[in-house]
Amino acid sequence: MRSAIILAAGKGTRMKSDSPKVLHPIIDRPMLGYIVDGLKEAGASRIVVVAGYRADEVRKAFPDLEFAIQEPQLGSGHAAMQATALAGETGLTLVINGDGPCIQPDTLKKLYEAAEGKSLTLLSSVQEDGAHYGRIVRDANGGVTAIVEAKDCTPAQREIREVNAGMYCFDTQDLFEGLKKLTPDNAQNEYYITDLVKIFAQEGKSVDAIVIDDPDETAGINDPVELAAAWSWLQQKICERHMKNGVQICDPARTVIGKDVVIGRDVLIEPDVTILGSSIIGDGARILAGTRLENAVIGKRACIDACRGYNVTVPDDAQAGPFAVLKNE
């Protein structure tokens, strides 16, 4: 069985917001929603969210998920300890932070697949500057022996450019046995989930790391500047997917399309268009500048000219606008 633990207990102080960090929106859903969707697409059948700050709000936003509470918050390992609902399971458990919405489902699938038959497989990336990330320490044969947090690095370890991407896939039973052995013997006096690498390696258990193809997928969000960067990255990714399927998007930087929107072929989308929700755009439709559509079904070859459309169906070959408000009363 494929399970997952999402670490989402922190407030996100640098967001300078009263809202939980993982509930800040990107395009048409909270950032946490992208991670949940990705895990489900990768085959996760049970997902436990470890919440803390304003946990009731996070639970209300995702009522179909399982929750555990981390209070007080004593590090990533301590957070994983709270997901006791999975302790009796077998199979694989992927542990991931809740503030990295750019991670793609295919990457999570690769991580699950690479973890088969191993105690732990983690995701790493190669960065020009290791900065505040934990360094991946390998032995002479290339095997992973430890992750050393930036605060605890020696000068030589700070020169390592392969860094921890913050995603780990464990044999579930090995995970919960290993969590019992963690200690807060570090600069922060916290329980690091990364210490399981060293523990497993010393016990002779198999530990591996796979390097992600696109390090941008692993970007975490700590403040509104990084939130805006993630929004732009995901917006571009969604637009590129549609353009590769035959949609003409005149200016992707000025076009916002929700993740669940379906668009046919030979559709023209002009700048300053927003299409959200479960909208469906038929083949050959033209969506002209200034249009906003939410949960709208636009027929084939229809032309929508600077309209607002909410929960509405527009027939094939119809013309709407300019400057009309379309609603399904």
Short mmCIF file of N, CA and C in Angstrom, two decimals, residues 207-283:
data_model
loop_
_atom_site.label_atom_id
_atom_site.label_comp_id
_atom_site.label_asym_id
_atom_site.label_seq_id
_atom_site.Cartn_x
_atom_site.Cartn_y
_atom_site.Cartn_z
N VAL A 207 19.60 2.41 1.86
CA VAL A 207 19.23 3.83 1.74
C VAL A 207 19.71 4.32 0.39
N ASP A 208 18.84 4.97 -0.34
CA ASP A 208 19.18 5.46 -1.67
C ASP A 208 18.66 6.88 -1.82
N ALA A 209 19.14 7.57 -2.85
CA ALA A 209 18.66 8.90 -3.19
C ALA A 209 18.56 9.00 -4.70
N ILE A 210 17.49 9.60 -5.18
CA ILE A 210 17.35 9.87 -6.61
C ILE A 210 17.34 11.38 -6.80
N VAL A 211 18.04 11.83 -7.83
CA VAL A 211 18.18 13.27 -8.10
C VAL A 211 17.02 13.71 -8.99
N ILE A 212 16.33 14.74 -8.57
CA ILE A 212 15.20 15.25 -9.33
C ILE A 212 15.68 15.93 -10.60
N ASP A 213 14.91 15.80 -11.69
CA ASP A 213 15.29 16.39 -12.97
C ASP A 213 15.22 17.91 -12.94
N ASP A 214 14.17 18.45 -12.33
CA ASP A 214 13.96 19.90 -12.30
C ASP A 214 13.94 20.37 -10.84
N PRO A 215 15.03 20.96 -10.36
CA PRO A 215 15.07 21.39 -8.95
C PRO A 215 13.99 22.41 -8.59
N ASP A 216 13.45 23.12 -9.57
CA ASP A 216 12.40 24.10 -9.28
C ASP A 216 11.18 23.45 -8.64
N GLU A 217 10.97 22.16 -8.91
CA GLU A 217 9.82 21.46 -8.33
C GLU A 217 9.91 21.39 -6.80
N THR A 218 11.11 21.47 -6.28
CA THR A 218 11.29 21.27 -4.84
C THR A 218 11.27 22.58 -4.05
N ALA A 219 11.00 23.69 -4.72
CA ALA A 219 11.03 24.98 -4.03
C ALA A 219 9.98 25.03 -2.92
N GLY A 220 10.41 25.42 -1.73
CA GLY A 220 9.49 25.61 -0.62
C GLY A 220 9.06 27.07 -0.53
N ILE A 221 7.95 27.30 0.15
CA ILE A 221 7.41 28.65 0.27
C ILE A 221 7.52 29.09 1.73
N ASN A 222 8.22 30.20 1.94
CA ASN A 222 8.39 30.74 3.28
C ASN A 222 7.85 32.14 3.45
N ASP A 223 7.63 32.87 2.35
CA ASP A 223 7.15 34.25 2.44
C ASP A 223 6.36 34.58 1.18
N PRO A 224 5.67 35.73 1.13
CA PRO A 224 4.85 36.07 -0.03
C PRO A 224 5.63 36.19 -1.33
N VAL A 225 6.91 36.51 -1.26
CA VAL A 225 7.72 36.58 -2.49
C VAL A 225 7.84 35.19 -3.10
N GLU A 226 8.14 34.19 -2.28
CA GLU A 226 8.24 32.82 -2.78
C GLU A 226 6.88 32.27 -3.18
N LEU A 227 5.82 32.72 -2.52
CA LEU A 227 4.47 32.32 -2.92
C LEU A 227 4.17 32.80 -4.34
N ALA A 228 4.52 34.05 -4.63
CA ALA A 228 4.30 34.60 -5.97
C ALA A 228 5.11 33.85 -7.02
N ALA A 229 6.34 33.46 -6.67
CA ALA A 229 7.18 32.72 -7.60
C ALA A 229 6.57 31.35 -7.91
N ALA A 230 6.02 30.68 -6.88
CA ALA A 230 5.38 29.39 -7.10
C ALA A 230 4.13 29.54 -7.96
N TRP A 231 3.36 30.59 -7.69
CA TRP A 231 2.16 30.87 -8.51
C TRP A 231 2.57 31.00 -9.97
N SER A 232 3.58 31.79 -10.28
CA SER A 232 4.02 31.99 -11.66
C SER A 232 4.52 30.69 -12.29
N TRP A 233 5.27 29.91 -11.50
CA TRP A 233 5.81 28.65 -12.01
C TRP A 233 4.68 27.69 -12.39
N LEU A 234 3.71 27.55 -11.49
CA LEU A 234 2.59 26.64 -11.76
C LEU A 234 1.72 27.15 -12.90
N GLN A 235 1.51 28.45 -12.95
CA GLN A 235 0.74 29.05 -14.03
C GLN A 235 1.38 28.73 -15.38
N GLN A 236 2.70 28.89 -15.47
CA GLN A 236 3.42 28.60 -16.71
C GLN A 236 3.34 27.11 -17.05
N LYS A 237 3.46 26.25 -16.03
CA LYS A 237 3.42 24.81 -16.24
C LYS A 237 2.07 24.39 -16.82
N ILE A 238 0.99 24.92 -16.26
CA ILE A 238 -0.35 24.58 -16.73
C ILE A 238 -0.55 25.07 -18.16
N CYS A 239 -0.13 26.29 -18.43
CA CYS A 239 -0.28 26.84 -19.79
C CYS A 239 0.52 26.02 -20.79
N GLU A 240 1.72 25.63 -20.43
CA GLU A 240 2.55 24.83 -21.34
C GLU A 240 1.88 23.50 -21.67
N ARG A 241 1.25 22.89 -20.67
CA ARG A 241 0.57 21.61 -20.92
C ARG A 241 -0.52 21.78 -21.96
N HIS A 242 -1.30 22.84 -21.85
CA HIS A 242 -2.38 23.06 -22.81
C HIS A 242 -1.83 23.42 -24.19
N MET A 243 -0.78 24.23 -24.23
CA MET A 243 -0.21 24.61 -25.53
C MET A 243 0.34 23.39 -26.26
N LYS A 244 0.93 22.46 -25.52
CA LYS A 244 1.44 21.23 -26.15
C LYS A 244 0.31 20.36 -26.68
N ASN A 245 -0.90 20.59 -26.19
CA ASN A 245 -2.07 19.85 -26.66
C ASN A 245 -2.85 20.60 -27.73
N GLY A 246 -2.26 21.67 -28.26
CA GLY A 246 -2.89 22.34 -29.40
C GLY A 246 -3.68 23.59 -29.09
N VAL A 247 -3.52 24.15 -27.89
CA VAL A 247 -4.21 25.39 -27.51
C VAL A 247 -3.28 26.57 -27.80
N GLN A 248 -3.80 27.61 -28.44
CA GLN A 248 -3.01 28.82 -28.69
C GLN A 248 -3.24 29.81 -27.57
N ILE A 249 -2.26 29.95 -26.69
CA ILE A 249 -2.32 30.92 -25.60
C ILE A 249 -1.38 32.06 -25.98
N CYS A 250 -1.94 33.21 -26.24
CA CYS A 250 -1.15 34.31 -26.80
C CYS A 250 -0.07 34.80 -25.85
N ASP A 251 -0.38 34.85 -24.56
CA ASP A 251 0.59 35.36 -23.58
C ASP A 251 0.41 34.58 -22.28
N PRO A 252 1.14 33.48 -22.10
CA PRO A 252 0.98 32.66 -20.89
C PRO A 252 1.18 33.43 -19.59
N ALA A 253 2.05 34.45 -19.61
CA ALA A 253 2.30 35.21 -18.38
C ALA A 253 1.08 36.02 -17.96
N ARG A 254 0.16 36.24 -18.88
CA ARG A 254 -1.06 37.01 -18.57
C ARG A 254 -2.31 36.15 -18.71
N THR A 255 -2.14 34.85 -18.51
CA THR A 255 -3.25 33.91 -18.61
C THR A 255 -3.23 32.98 -17.40
N VAL A 256 -4.34 32.88 -16.71
CA VAL A 256 -4.44 32.05 -15.52
C VAL A 256 -5.46 30.95 -15.79
N ILE A 257 -5.01 29.70 -15.69
CA ILE A 257 -5.88 28.55 -15.95
C ILE A 257 -5.77 27.60 -14.76
N GLY A 258 -6.90 27.21 -14.22
CA GLY A 258 -6.93 26.28 -13.09
C GLY A 258 -6.47 24.89 -13.49
N LYS A 259 -6.01 24.14 -12.52
CA LYS A 259 -5.44 22.82 -12.76
C LYS A 259 -6.44 21.84 -13.36
N ASP A 260 -7.73 21.97 -13.05
CA ASP A 260 -8.73 21.00 -13.48
C ASP A 260 -9.45 21.40 -14.76
N VAL A 261 -9.10 22.54 -15.34
CA VAL A 261 -9.77 23.01 -16.55
C VAL A 261 -9.44 22.09 -17.73
N VAL A 262 -10.45 21.82 -18.56
CA VAL A 262 -10.28 21.00 -19.76
C VAL A 262 -10.46 21.90 -20.98
N ILE A 263 -9.48 21.87 -21.89
CA ILE A 263 -9.52 22.73 -23.07
C ILE A 263 -9.29 21.88 -24.31
N GLY A 264 -10.16 22.05 -25.31
CA GLY A 264 -10.04 21.30 -26.55
C GLY A 264 -8.95 21.83 -27.46
N ARG A 265 -8.91 21.32 -28.67
CA ARG A 265 -7.90 21.72 -29.63
C ARG A 265 -8.34 22.97 -30.39
N ASP A 266 -7.35 23.65 -30.95
CA ASP A 266 -7.59 24.83 -31.80
C ASP A 266 -8.36 25.93 -31.07
N VAL A 267 -8.18 25.99 -29.77
CA VAL A 267 -8.77 27.06 -28.98
C VAL A 267 -7.78 28.23 -28.95
N LEU A 268 -8.32 29.43 -29.10
CA LEU A 268 -7.52 30.66 -28.99
C LEU A 268 -7.84 31.33 -27.67
N ILE A 269 -6.80 31.64 -26.89
CA ILE A 269 -6.99 32.35 -25.63
C ILE A 269 -6.12 33.60 -25.67
N GLU A 270 -6.78 34.76 -25.62
CA GLU A 270 -6.07 36.02 -25.66
C GLU A 270 -5.56 36.39 -24.26
N PRO A 271 -4.73 37.43 -24.15
CA PRO A 271 -4.20 37.83 -22.83
C PRO A 271 -5.28 38.28 -21.86
N ASP A 272 -4.92 38.28 -20.59
CA ASP A 272 -5.78 38.75 -19.50
C ASP A 272 -7.06 37.93 -19.39
N VAL A 273 -6.90 36.63 -19.52
CA VAL A 273 -8.01 35.68 -19.39
C VAL A 273 -7.75 34.80 -18.17
N THR A 274 -8.82 34.54 -17.40
CA THR A 274 -8.76 33.63 -16.26
C THR A 274 -9.85 32.57 -16.43
N ILE A 275 -9.45 31.30 -16.36
CA ILE A 275 -10.40 30.18 -16.49
C ILE A 275 -10.18 29.25 -15.30
N LEU A 276 -11.20 29.06 -14.47
CA LEU A 276 -11.03 28.35 -13.20
C LEU A 276 -12.06 27.24 -13.03
N GLY A 277 -11.88 26.49 -11.95
CA GLY A 277 -12.85 25.48 -11.55
C GLY A 277 -12.89 24.32 -12.52
N SER A 278 -14.10 23.82 -12.76
CA SER A 278 -14.29 22.67 -13.64
C SER A 278 -14.70 23.10 -15.04
N SER A 279 -14.22 24.24 -15.48
CA SER A 279 -14.57 24.76 -16.80
C SER A 279 -14.11 23.81 -17.91
N ILE A 280 -14.90 23.78 -18.98
CA ILE A 280 -14.58 22.99 -20.18
C ILE A 280 -14.71 23.90 -21.38
N ILE A 281 -13.66 23.98 -22.18
CA ILE A 281 -13.65 24.84 -23.37
C ILE A 281 -13.63 23.94 -24.59
N GLY A 282 -14.65 24.06 -25.44
CA GLY A 282 -14.78 23.18 -26.59
C GLY A 282 -13.80 23.52 -27.71
N ASP A 283 -13.61 22.56 -28.62
CA ASP A 283 -12.71 22.74 -29.76
C ASP A 283 -13.06 24.00 -30.55
#
